[in-house]
PDB file of C-alpha atoms in Angstrom:
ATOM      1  CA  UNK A 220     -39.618 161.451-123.936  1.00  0.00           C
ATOM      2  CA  UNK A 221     -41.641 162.788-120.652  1.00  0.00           C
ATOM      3  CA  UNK A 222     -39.318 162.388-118.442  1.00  0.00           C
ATOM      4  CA  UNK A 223     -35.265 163.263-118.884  1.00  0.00           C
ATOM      5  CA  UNK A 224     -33.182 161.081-116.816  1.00  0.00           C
ATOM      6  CA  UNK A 225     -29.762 161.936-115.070  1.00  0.00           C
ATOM      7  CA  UNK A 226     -27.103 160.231-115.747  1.00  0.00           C
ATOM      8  CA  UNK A 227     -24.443 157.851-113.812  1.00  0.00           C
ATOM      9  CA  UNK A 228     -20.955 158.887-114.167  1.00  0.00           C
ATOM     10  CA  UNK A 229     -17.960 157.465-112.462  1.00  0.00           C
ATOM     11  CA  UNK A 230     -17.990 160.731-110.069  1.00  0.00           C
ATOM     12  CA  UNK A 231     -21.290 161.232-109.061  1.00  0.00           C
ATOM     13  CA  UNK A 232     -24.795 161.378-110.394  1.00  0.00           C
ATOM     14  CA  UNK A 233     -25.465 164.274-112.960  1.00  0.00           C
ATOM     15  CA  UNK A 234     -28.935 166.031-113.191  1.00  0.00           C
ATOM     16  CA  UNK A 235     -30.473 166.696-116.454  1.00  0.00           C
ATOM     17  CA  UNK A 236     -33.108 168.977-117.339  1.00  0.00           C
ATOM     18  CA  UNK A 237     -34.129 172.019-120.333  1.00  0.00           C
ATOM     19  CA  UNK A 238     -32.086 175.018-120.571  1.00  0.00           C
ATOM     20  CA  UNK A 239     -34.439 177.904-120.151  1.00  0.00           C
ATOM     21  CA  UNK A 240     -34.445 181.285-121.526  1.00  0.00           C
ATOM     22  CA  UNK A 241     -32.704 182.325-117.700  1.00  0.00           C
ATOM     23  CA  UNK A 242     -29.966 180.659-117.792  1.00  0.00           C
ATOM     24  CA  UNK A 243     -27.511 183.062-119.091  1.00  0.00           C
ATOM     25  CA  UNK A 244     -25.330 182.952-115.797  1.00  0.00           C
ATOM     26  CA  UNK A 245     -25.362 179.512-115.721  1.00  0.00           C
ATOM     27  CA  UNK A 246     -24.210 179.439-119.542  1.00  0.00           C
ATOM     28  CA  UNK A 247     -21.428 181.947-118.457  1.00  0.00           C
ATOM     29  CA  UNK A 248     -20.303 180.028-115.820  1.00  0.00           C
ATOM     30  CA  UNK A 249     -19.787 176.705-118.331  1.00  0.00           C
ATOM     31  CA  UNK A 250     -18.033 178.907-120.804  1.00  0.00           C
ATOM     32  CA  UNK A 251     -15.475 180.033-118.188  1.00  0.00           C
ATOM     33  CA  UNK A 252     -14.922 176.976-117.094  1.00  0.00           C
ATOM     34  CA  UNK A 253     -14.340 175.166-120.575  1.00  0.00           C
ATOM     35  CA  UNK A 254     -10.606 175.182-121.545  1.00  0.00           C
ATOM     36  CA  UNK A 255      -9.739 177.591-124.294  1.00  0.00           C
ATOM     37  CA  UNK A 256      -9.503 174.328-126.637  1.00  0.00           C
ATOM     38  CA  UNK A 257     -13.112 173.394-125.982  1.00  0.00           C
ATOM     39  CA  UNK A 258     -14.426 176.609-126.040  1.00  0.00           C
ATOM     40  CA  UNK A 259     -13.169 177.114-129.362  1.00  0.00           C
ATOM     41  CA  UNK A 260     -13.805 173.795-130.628  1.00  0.00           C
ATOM     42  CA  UNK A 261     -17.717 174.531-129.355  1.00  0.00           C
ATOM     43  CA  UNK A 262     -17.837 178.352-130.286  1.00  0.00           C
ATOM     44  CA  UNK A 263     -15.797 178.192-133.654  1.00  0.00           C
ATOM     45  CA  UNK A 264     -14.067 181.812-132.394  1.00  0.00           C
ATOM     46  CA  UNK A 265     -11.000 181.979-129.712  1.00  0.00           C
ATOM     47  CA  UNK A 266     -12.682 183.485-126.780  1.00  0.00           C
ATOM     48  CA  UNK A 267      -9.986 183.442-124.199  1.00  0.00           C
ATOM     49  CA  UNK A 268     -10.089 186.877-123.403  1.00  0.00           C
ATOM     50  CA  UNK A 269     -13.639 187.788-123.566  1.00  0.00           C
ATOM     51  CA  UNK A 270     -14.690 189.921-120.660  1.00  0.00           C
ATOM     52  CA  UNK A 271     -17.830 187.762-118.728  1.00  0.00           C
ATOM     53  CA  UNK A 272     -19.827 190.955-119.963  1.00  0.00           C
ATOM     54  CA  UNK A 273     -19.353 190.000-123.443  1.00  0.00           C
ATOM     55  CA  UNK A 274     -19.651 186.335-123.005  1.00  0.00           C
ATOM     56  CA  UNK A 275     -23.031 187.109-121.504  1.00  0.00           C
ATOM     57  CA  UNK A 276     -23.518 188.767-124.739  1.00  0.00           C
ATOM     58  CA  UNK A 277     -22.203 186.086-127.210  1.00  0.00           C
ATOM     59  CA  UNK A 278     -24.004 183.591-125.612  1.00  0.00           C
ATOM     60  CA  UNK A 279     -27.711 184.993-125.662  1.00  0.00           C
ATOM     61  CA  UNK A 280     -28.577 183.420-128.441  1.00  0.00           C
ATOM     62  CA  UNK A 281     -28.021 180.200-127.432  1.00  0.00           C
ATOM     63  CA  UNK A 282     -30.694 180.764-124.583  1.00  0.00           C
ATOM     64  CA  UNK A 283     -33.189 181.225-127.359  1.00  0.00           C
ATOM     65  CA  UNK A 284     -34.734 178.146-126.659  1.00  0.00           C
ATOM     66  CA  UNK A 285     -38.523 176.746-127.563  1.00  0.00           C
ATOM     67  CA  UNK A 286     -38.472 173.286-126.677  1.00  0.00           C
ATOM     68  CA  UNK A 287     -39.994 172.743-130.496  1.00  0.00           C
ATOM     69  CA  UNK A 288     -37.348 173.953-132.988  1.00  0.00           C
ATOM     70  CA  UNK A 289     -34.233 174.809-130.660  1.00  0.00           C
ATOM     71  CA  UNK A 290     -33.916 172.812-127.724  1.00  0.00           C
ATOM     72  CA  UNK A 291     -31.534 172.063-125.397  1.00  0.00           C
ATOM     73  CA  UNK A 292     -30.189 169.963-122.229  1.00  0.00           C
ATOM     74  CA  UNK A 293     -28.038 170.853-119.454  1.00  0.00           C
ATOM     75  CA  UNK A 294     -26.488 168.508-117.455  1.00  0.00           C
ATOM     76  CA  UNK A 295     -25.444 170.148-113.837  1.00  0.00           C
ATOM     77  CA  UNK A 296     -24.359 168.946-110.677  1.00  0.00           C
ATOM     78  CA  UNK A 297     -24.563 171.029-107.340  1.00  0.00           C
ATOM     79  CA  UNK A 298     -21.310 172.615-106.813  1.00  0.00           C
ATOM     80  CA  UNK A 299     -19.991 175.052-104.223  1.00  0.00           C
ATOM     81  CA  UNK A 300     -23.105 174.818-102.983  1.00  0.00           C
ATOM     82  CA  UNK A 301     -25.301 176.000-105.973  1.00  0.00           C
ATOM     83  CA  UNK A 302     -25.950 174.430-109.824  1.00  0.00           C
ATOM     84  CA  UNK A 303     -23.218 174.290-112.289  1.00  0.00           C
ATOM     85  CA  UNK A 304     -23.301 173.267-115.473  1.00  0.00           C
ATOM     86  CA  UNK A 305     -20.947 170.671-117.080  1.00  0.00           C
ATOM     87  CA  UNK A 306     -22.639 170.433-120.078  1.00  0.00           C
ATOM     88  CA  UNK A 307     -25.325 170.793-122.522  1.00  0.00           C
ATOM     89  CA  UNK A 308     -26.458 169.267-125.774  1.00  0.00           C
ATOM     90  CA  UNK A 309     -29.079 171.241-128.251  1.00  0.00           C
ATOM     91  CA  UNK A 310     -30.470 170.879-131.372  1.00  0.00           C
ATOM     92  CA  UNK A 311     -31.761 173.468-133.844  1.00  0.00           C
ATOM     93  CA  UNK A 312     -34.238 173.214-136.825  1.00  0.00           C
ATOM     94  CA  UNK A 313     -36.163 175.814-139.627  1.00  0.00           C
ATOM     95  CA  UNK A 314     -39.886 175.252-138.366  1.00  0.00           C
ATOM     96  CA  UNK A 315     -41.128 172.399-140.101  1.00  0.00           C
ATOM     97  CA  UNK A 316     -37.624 170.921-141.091  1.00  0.00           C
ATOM     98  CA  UNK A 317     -37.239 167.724-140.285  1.00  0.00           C
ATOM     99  CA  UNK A 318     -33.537 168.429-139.902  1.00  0.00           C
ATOM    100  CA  UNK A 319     -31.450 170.029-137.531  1.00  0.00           C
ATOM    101  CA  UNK A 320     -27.975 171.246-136.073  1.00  0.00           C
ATOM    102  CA  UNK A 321     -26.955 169.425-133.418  1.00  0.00           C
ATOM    103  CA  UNK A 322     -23.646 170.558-131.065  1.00  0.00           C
ATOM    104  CA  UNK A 323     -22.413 169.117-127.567  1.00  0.00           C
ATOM    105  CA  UNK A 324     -20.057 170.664-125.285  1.00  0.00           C
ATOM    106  CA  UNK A 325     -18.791 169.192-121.831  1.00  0.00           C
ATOM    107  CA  UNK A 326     -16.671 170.961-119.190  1.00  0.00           C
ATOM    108  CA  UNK A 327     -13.065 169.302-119.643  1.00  0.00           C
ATOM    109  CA  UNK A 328     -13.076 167.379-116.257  1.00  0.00           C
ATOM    110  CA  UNK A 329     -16.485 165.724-116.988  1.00  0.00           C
ATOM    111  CA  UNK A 330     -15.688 164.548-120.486  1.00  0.00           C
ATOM    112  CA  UNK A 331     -14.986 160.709-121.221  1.00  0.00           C
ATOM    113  CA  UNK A 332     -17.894 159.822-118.308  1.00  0.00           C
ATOM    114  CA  UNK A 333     -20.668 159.456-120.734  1.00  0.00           C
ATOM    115  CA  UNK A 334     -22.157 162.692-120.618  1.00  0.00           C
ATOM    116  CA  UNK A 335     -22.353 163.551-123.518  1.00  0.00           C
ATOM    117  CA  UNK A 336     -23.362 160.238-125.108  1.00  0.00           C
ATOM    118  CA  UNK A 337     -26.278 160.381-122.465  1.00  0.00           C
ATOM    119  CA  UNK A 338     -27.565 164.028-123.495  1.00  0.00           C
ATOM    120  CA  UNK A 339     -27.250 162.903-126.994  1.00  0.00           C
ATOM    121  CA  UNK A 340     -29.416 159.844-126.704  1.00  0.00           C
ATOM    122  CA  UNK A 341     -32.076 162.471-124.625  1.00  0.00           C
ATOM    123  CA  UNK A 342     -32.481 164.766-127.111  1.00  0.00           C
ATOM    124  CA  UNK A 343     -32.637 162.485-129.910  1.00  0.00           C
ATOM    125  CA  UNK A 344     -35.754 161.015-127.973  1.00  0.00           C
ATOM    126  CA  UNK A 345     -37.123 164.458-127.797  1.00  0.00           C
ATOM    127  CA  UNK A 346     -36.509 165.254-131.209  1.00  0.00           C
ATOM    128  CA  UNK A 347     -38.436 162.282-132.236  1.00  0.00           C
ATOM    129  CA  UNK A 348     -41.366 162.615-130.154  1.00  0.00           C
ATOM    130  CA  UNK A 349     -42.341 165.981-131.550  1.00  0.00           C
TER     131      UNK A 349
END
């Protein structure tokens, strides 16, 4: 898949495009904003009182990111006048596996729009294509 697409949701229009290796603020900011439910269902570990510090820290390796063997997709809408991310769907493979982990998350007010159904179906096309 060239090009990624952005999706239609019942509240606006979401952008899609690759997470890059830069994007730790933008992965903090998602994190806060993910209920303490979804954070742990995404993170496997309760991080309701993690400092945005250590967040920063926790998350790093999930910007890691190759576009080969470990990538991912944000989807982000403009916000408070500046790109936030509501969610982001990633895969992750041993080099020359032909499997992989995938995991989803969506910020709580975005989920049951399609997002995540949309990402999926994005990075399943990328997966295949390399």
């Amino acid at each position: 898949m060239d090009a990624l697409q952005p999706i239609v949701t019942s509240s606006g229009l979401v952008g899609v495009r690759y997470l890059e290796p830069s994007d730790g603020e933008l992965l903090v900011d998602l994190a806060a904003r993910l209920s303490p439910e979804s954070r742990y269902h995404r993170f496997h570990v309760p991080m309701e009182f993690v400092d945005p510090l250590q967040l920063r820290e926790r998350l790093q390796p999930y910007l890691d990111v190759d576009r080969k063997n470990h990538v991912a997709l944000v989807a982000w809408v403009n916000e408070d006048e500046r790109e936030r991310a509501i969610g982001v769907a990633r895969f992750k493979r041993q080099p020359g596996s032909i499997e992989a982990e995938v995991a989803v998350v969506v910020r709580d007010d975005w989920q049951g729009q399609g997002v995540a159904s949309s990402l999926l179906q994005q990075l399943i096309a990328i997966a295949r294509g390399l």
